[in-house]
GROMACS .gro file of C-alpha atoms in nm:
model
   84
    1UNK     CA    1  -2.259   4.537 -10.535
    2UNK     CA    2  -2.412   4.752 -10.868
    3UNK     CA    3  -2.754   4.622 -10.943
    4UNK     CA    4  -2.872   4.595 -11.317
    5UNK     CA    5  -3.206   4.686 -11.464
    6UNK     CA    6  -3.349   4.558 -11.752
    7UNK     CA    7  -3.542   4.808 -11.983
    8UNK     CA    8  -3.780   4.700 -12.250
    9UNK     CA    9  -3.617   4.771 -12.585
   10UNK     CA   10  -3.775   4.656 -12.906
   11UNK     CA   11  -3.965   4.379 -13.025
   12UNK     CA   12  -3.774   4.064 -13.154
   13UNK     CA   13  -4.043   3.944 -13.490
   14UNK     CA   14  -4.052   3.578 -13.541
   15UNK     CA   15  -3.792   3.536 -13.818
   16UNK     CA   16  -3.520   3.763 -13.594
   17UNK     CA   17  -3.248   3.574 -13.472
   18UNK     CA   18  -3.104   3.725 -13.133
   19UNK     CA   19  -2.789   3.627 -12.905
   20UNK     CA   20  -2.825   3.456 -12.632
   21UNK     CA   21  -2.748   3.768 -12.393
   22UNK     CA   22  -3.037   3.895 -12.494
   23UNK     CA   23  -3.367   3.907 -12.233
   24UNK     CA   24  -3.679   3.821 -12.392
   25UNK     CA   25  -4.006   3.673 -12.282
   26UNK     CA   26  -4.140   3.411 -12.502
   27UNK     CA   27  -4.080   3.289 -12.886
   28UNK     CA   28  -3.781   3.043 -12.883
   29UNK     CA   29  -3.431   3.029 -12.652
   30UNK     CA   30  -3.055   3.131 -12.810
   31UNK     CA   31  -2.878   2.856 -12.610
   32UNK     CA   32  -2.559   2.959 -12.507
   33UNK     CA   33  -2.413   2.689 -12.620
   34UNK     CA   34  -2.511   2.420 -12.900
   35UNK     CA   35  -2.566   2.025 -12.862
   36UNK     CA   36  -2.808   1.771 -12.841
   37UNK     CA   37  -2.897   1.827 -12.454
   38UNK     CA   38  -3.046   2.176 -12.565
   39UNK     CA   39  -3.360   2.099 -12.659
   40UNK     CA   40  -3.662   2.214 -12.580
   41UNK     CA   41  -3.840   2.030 -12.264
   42UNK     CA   42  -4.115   1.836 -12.260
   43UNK     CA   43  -4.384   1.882 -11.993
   44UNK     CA   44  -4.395   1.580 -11.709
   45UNK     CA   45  -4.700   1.558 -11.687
   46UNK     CA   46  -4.819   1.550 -12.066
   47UNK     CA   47  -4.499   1.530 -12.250
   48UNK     CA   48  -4.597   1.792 -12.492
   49UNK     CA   49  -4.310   2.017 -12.549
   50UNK     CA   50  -4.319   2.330 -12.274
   51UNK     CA   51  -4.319   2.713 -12.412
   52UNK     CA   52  -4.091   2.946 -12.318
   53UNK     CA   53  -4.170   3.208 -12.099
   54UNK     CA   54  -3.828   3.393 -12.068
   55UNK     CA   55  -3.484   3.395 -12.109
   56UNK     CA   56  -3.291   3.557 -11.906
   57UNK     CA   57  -2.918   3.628 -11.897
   58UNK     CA   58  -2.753   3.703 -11.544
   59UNK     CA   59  -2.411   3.830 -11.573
   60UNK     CA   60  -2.123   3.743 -11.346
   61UNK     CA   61  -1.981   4.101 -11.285
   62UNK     CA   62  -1.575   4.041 -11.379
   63UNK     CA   63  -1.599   3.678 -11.436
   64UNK     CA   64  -1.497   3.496 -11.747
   65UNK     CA   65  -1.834   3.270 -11.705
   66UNK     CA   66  -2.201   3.374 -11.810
   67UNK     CA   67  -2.547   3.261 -11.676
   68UNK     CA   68  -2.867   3.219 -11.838
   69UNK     CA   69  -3.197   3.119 -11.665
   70UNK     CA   70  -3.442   2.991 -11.899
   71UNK     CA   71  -3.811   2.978 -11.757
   72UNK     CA   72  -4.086   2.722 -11.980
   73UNK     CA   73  -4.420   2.607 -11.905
   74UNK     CA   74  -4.689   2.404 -12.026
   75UNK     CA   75  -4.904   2.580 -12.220
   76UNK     CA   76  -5.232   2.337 -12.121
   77UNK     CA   77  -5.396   2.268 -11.812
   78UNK     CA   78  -5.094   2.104 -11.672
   79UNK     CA   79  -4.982   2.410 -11.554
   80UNK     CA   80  -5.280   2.471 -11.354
   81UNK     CA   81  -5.227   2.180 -11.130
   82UNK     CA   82  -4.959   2.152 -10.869
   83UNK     CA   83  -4.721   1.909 -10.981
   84UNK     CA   84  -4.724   2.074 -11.281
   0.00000   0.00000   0.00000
């Protein structure tokens, strides 16, 4: 099993638009795929929109399918409290 390591590279500005195999923590997720069900979430506690605090892709070593794990939070108090 090889093991991959993710290096900090450069910084993505605002008005750069990146793939979605690329790692990056915060600004705003390149879905790997387009539609209607990628939207941003909305916190369930609030229902303000969450942020997003990474996205991560997670290769399949020789597989024809890709991975990503997108990680988003609430950016108020909600996420201080444990349902949230």
């Amino acid at each position: 099993m090889s093991v991959l390591i993710g290096l900090v590279d450069q910084i993505i500005g605002a008005s750069d638009t990146v793939s979605w195999d690329v790692n990056k923590i915060g600004g705003t997720p390149s879905w790997l795929t387009e539609g209607p069900s990628r939207q941003i979430p909305n916190c369930r506690l609030c229902g303000r929109p969450s942020s997003l605090v990474t996205q991560l892709y997670c290769p399949l070593g020789g597989s024809p399918y890709h991975r990503l794990l997108y990680v988003f939070a609430c950016l108020t108090d909600c996420s201080k409290r444990r349902e949230g």
